[in-house]
């Protein structure tokens, strides 16, 4: 099982500039550490000649659709200790962060991402989901919440429902799973390039720059 440590959706570098590196960012929408790393990855591809493949995964697929109490699931002491660290880092990054009381299943969120990735910029998809979880504390396994995200992104909820078992949609998810398989991912976020894992968990922007320039 992949644990939380602390698509074809590709973000292209500036036109006319040769690629320096291609990286893979493996994340889950319920992981606050992935949320903390989002500004660093966005800054990385805006300031350097890199291409980013955003790969959503599920760290706790056993969680029921209605979610489960966060402290009961992970342990009260672990949650309270992590919350202090995450809140402090979020403040430094100017990120709004409210810890949800429940932890939710992200299977449908990943499926909706697969449906939306070639219709909407991945950055918009990521922000829509992360805001739902860590700003508004919504259950992104709930159809009503996902329907609102579709409205926000300008995509059809009804069409998504009809295509949930579509071969193309399942193929996208299968391609994501194939991409992360060689890395034996155990924690998220994981940042990889080529055959190597560059980083696991939260790291600074400066550390990321050093890693991609090695």
Short mmCIF file of C-alpha atoms in Angstrom, two decimals:
data_model
loop_
_atom_site.label_atom_id
_atom_site.label_comp_id
_atom_site.label_asym_id
_atom_site.label_seq_id
_atom_site.Cartn_x
_atom_site.Cartn_y
_atom_site.Cartn_z
CA UNK A 1 0.00 0.00 0.00
CA UNK A 2 1.27 3.44 -0.88
CA UNK A 3 1.52 5.65 2.17
CA UNK A 4 1.43 9.42 2.49
CA UNK A 5 4.77 10.80 3.79
CA UNK A 6 4.67 14.36 5.28
CA UNK A 7 -1.99 11.90 -17.59
CA UNK A 8 -1.64 12.47 -20.21
CA UNK A 9 -1.47 15.75 -18.59
CA UNK A 10 1.73 17.38 -19.61
CA UNK A 11 2.81 20.91 -18.84
CA UNK A 12 4.88 22.21 -21.71
CA UNK A 13 7.93 24.49 -21.35
CA UNK A 14 8.22 27.78 -23.18
CA UNK A 15 8.01 27.40 -26.95
CA UNK A 16 11.30 27.48 -28.78
CA UNK A 17 13.28 26.44 -25.70
CA UNK A 18 14.92 23.02 -25.60
CA UNK A 19 13.98 20.60 -22.85
CA UNK A 20 16.30 20.30 -19.89
CA UNK A 21 14.43 17.52 -18.10
CA UNK A 22 11.20 15.58 -18.03
CA UNK A 23 9.81 14.77 -14.60
CA UNK A 24 6.90 12.77 -13.22
CA UNK A 25 4.96 14.08 -10.23
CA UNK A 26 3.05 11.26 -8.51
CA UNK A 27 0.39 12.49 -6.11
CA UNK A 28 -2.95 11.89 -4.44
CA UNK A 29 -5.58 14.54 -3.85
CA UNK A 30 -6.03 13.61 -0.18
CA UNK A 31 -2.33 13.98 0.64
CA UNK A 32 -1.56 17.40 2.19
CA UNK A 33 2.13 16.97 1.40
CA UNK A 34 1.30 16.76 -2.30
CA UNK A 35 -0.70 19.97 -1.88
CA UNK A 36 2.34 21.62 -0.27
CA UNK A 37 4.54 20.62 -3.22
CA UNK A 38 2.20 21.96 -5.89
CA UNK A 39 3.57 25.56 -5.83
CA UNK A 40 7.14 24.23 -6.08
CA UNK A 41 6.37 22.09 -9.13
CA UNK A 42 4.47 24.93 -10.79
CA UNK A 43 7.38 27.28 -10.17
CA UNK A 44 9.81 24.66 -11.44
CA UNK A 45 8.21 24.30 -14.85
CA UNK A 46 7.58 28.03 -15.17
CA UNK A 47 11.24 28.93 -14.57
CA UNK A 48 13.03 25.94 -16.11
CA UNK A 49 12.89 24.00 -19.35
CA UNK A 50 11.04 20.97 -18.06
CA UNK A 51 8.00 18.93 -18.93
CA UNK A 52 5.80 17.61 -16.12
CA UNK A 53 3.68 14.47 -16.24
CA UNK A 54 1.10 14.65 -13.46
CA UNK A 55 0.18 11.13 -12.30
CA UNK A 56 -2.67 10.76 -9.77
CA UNK A 57 -2.72 7.61 -7.66
CA UNK A 58 -4.68 6.30 -4.67
CA UNK A 59 -2.81 5.99 -1.38
CA UNK A 60 -5.76 4.56 0.55
CA UNK A 61 -8.06 2.76 -1.92
CA UNK A 62 -9.71 0.89 0.97
CA UNK A 63 -11.42 4.04 2.28
CA UNK A 64 -15.20 3.89 1.70
CA UNK A 65 -16.88 6.48 -0.57
CA UNK A 66 -18.35 8.32 2.43
CA UNK A 67 -14.87 8.66 3.92
CA UNK A 68 -13.70 7.87 7.43
CA UNK A 69 -12.61 9.83 10.49
CA UNK A 70 -9.05 11.04 9.92
CA UNK A 71 -7.84 10.67 13.51
CA UNK A 72 -9.33 7.19 13.88
CA UNK A 73 -7.76 6.13 10.60
CA UNK A 74 -4.24 7.50 11.08
CA UNK A 75 -4.07 8.01 14.85
CA UNK A 76 -4.71 11.17 16.84
CA UNK A 77 -1.09 11.87 17.82
CA UNK A 78 0.18 11.36 14.28
CA UNK A 79 -2.48 13.66 12.83
CA UNK A 80 -1.98 16.43 15.39
CA UNK A 81 1.80 16.38 14.99
CA UNK A 82 1.58 16.43 11.20
CA UNK A 83 -1.03 19.21 11.24
CA UNK A 84 1.30 21.62 13.06
CA UNK A 85 4.07 21.03 10.53
CA UNK A 86 1.79 21.24 7.52
CA UNK A 87 0.06 24.39 8.75
CA UNK A 88 3.42 26.11 9.27
CA UNK A 89 4.66 25.16 5.80
CA UNK A 90 1.39 26.17 4.17
CA UNK A 91 1.66 29.60 5.78
CA UNK A 92 5.17 30.05 4.38
CA UNK A 93 3.88 29.18 0.90
CA UNK A 94 0.83 31.45 1.26
CA UNK A 95 -1.45 28.45 0.88
CA UNK A 96 -4.85 28.33 2.52
CA UNK A 97 -5.00 25.09 4.51
CA UNK A 98 -7.71 23.64 6.69
CA UNK A 99 -7.26 20.06 7.81
CA UNK A 100 -10.38 18.00 7.03
CA UNK A 101 -11.85 15.91 9.84
CA UNK A 102 -12.36 13.00 7.46
CA UNK A 103 -10.20 11.32 4.84
CA UNK A 104 -11.84 10.39 1.57
CA UNK A 105 -11.58 7.87 -1.24
CA UNK A 106 -10.12 9.35 -4.44
CA UNK A 107 -11.04 6.68 -7.01
CA UNK A 108 -13.72 8.83 -8.67
CA UNK A 109 -11.51 11.92 -8.47
CA UNK A 110 -8.81 10.09 -10.40
CA UNK A 111 -11.35 8.91 -12.96
CA UNK A 112 -12.65 12.44 -13.40
CA UNK A 113 -9.06 13.63 -13.85
CA UNK A 114 -8.58 11.04 -16.61
CA UNK A 115 -11.76 12.31 -18.26
CA UNK A 116 -10.81 15.98 -17.96
CA UNK A 117 -7.07 15.95 -18.64
CA UNK A 118 -7.24 16.54 -22.39
CA UNK A 119 -10.09 19.03 -22.05
CA UNK A 120 -8.82 21.32 -19.28
CA UNK A 121 -5.28 22.41 -18.28
CA UNK A 122 -4.02 20.09 -15.57
CA UNK A 123 -3.22 22.99 -13.27
CA UNK A 124 -6.91 23.92 -13.19
CA UNK A 125 -7.89 20.34 -12.39
CA UNK A 126 -5.35 20.09 -9.58
CA UNK A 127 -6.40 23.37 -7.98
CA UNK A 128 -10.08 22.49 -8.21
CA UNK A 129 -9.57 19.23 -6.34
CA UNK A 130 -7.04 20.47 -3.79
CA UNK A 131 -9.18 23.50 -2.96
CA UNK A 132 -12.15 21.21 -2.46
CA UNK A 133 -10.18 19.06 0.01
CA UNK A 134 -7.94 21.48 1.91
CA UNK A 135 -9.76 24.81 1.61
CA UNK A 136 -13.41 23.71 1.75
CA UNK A 137 -12.95 20.23 3.30
CA UNK A 138 -15.31 18.57 0.82
CA UNK A 139 -15.65 14.85 0.11
CA UNK A 140 -14.28 14.44 -3.43
CA UNK A 141 -15.77 10.96 -3.50
CA UNK A 142 -19.26 12.48 -3.32
CA UNK A 143 -21.09 12.85 -6.63
CA UNK A 144 -22.49 16.25 -5.66
CA UNK A 145 -19.02 17.63 -5.00
CA UNK A 146 -17.64 16.15 -8.23
CA UNK A 147 -20.55 17.62 -10.16
CA UNK A 148 -19.65 21.09 -8.85
CA UNK A 149 -16.01 20.54 -9.84
CA UNK A 150 -17.18 19.65 -13.37
CA UNK A 151 -19.18 22.88 -13.47
CA UNK A 152 -16.15 24.83 -12.27
CA UNK A 153 -13.95 23.23 -14.94
CA UNK A 154 -16.53 23.65 -17.69
CA UNK A 155 -16.91 19.95 -18.46
CA UNK A 156 -19.99 17.75 -18.59
CA UNK A 157 -20.88 15.74 -15.50
CA UNK A 158 -23.48 13.74 -17.41
CA UNK A 159 -21.03 12.85 -20.15
CA UNK A 160 -18.47 11.79 -17.53
CA UNK A 161 -21.01 9.47 -15.89
CA UNK A 162 -21.75 7.87 -19.25
CA UNK A 163 -18.06 7.36 -20.00
CA UNK A 164 -16.85 6.04 -16.65
CA UNK A 165 -16.40 2.54 -18.12
CA UNK A 166 -15.20 3.83 -21.47
CA UNK A 167 -12.16 1.95 -22.81
CA UNK A 168 -10.28 5.16 -23.49
CA UNK A 169 -10.81 6.40 -19.94
CA UNK A 170 -9.65 3.09 -18.48
CA UNK A 171 -6.67 3.11 -20.82
CA UNK A 172 -5.56 6.50 -19.50
CA UNK A 173 -5.68 5.22 -15.92
CA UNK A 174 -3.85 2.06 -17.01
CA UNK A 175 -1.12 4.16 -18.63
CA UNK A 176 -0.67 6.09 -15.37
CA UNK A 177 -0.29 2.85 -13.44
CA UNK A 178 2.24 1.58 -16.00
CA UNK A 179 4.25 4.81 -15.68
CA UNK A 180 4.64 4.56 -11.91
CA UNK A 181 5.16 0.79 -11.74
CA UNK A 182 8.96 0.91 -12.39
CA UNK A 183 9.48 3.21 -9.41
CA UNK A 184 7.92 1.00 -6.73
CA UNK A 185 6.25 4.06 -5.23
CA UNK A 186 5.75 3.77 -1.48
CA UNK A 187 5.00 7.38 -0.53
CA UNK A 188 3.51 10.46 -2.11
CA UNK A 189 4.46 12.87 -3.38
CA UNK A 190 7.12 11.15 -5.43
CA UNK A 191 9.08 13.01 -8.10
CA UNK A 192 10.84 10.85 -10.69
CA UNK A 193 12.82 11.30 -13.88
CA UNK A 194 14.00 8.64 -16.28
CA UNK A 195 14.72 5.54 -14.23
CA UNK A 196 15.33 7.43 -10.99
CA UNK A 197 13.29 8.76 -8.09
CA UNK A 198 14.46 12.33 -7.45
CA UNK A 199 12.50 13.04 -4.28
CA UNK A 200 9.90 11.62 -1.92
CA UNK A 201 7.83 13.78 0.37
CA UNK A 202 8.23 17.53 0.78
CA UNK A 203 11.37 19.31 -0.36
CA UNK A 204 12.30 22.90 -1.13
CA UNK A 205 12.33 24.56 -4.52
CA UNK A 206 16.11 24.94 -4.30
CA UNK A 207 16.49 21.20 -3.66
CA UNK A 208 14.31 20.44 -6.68
CA UNK A 209 16.43 22.66 -8.93
CA UNK A 210 19.60 20.87 -7.81
CA UNK A 211 17.99 17.49 -8.47
CA UNK A 212 16.89 18.27 -12.01
CA UNK A 213 20.28 19.74 -12.88
CA UNK A 214 22.30 16.72 -11.76
#
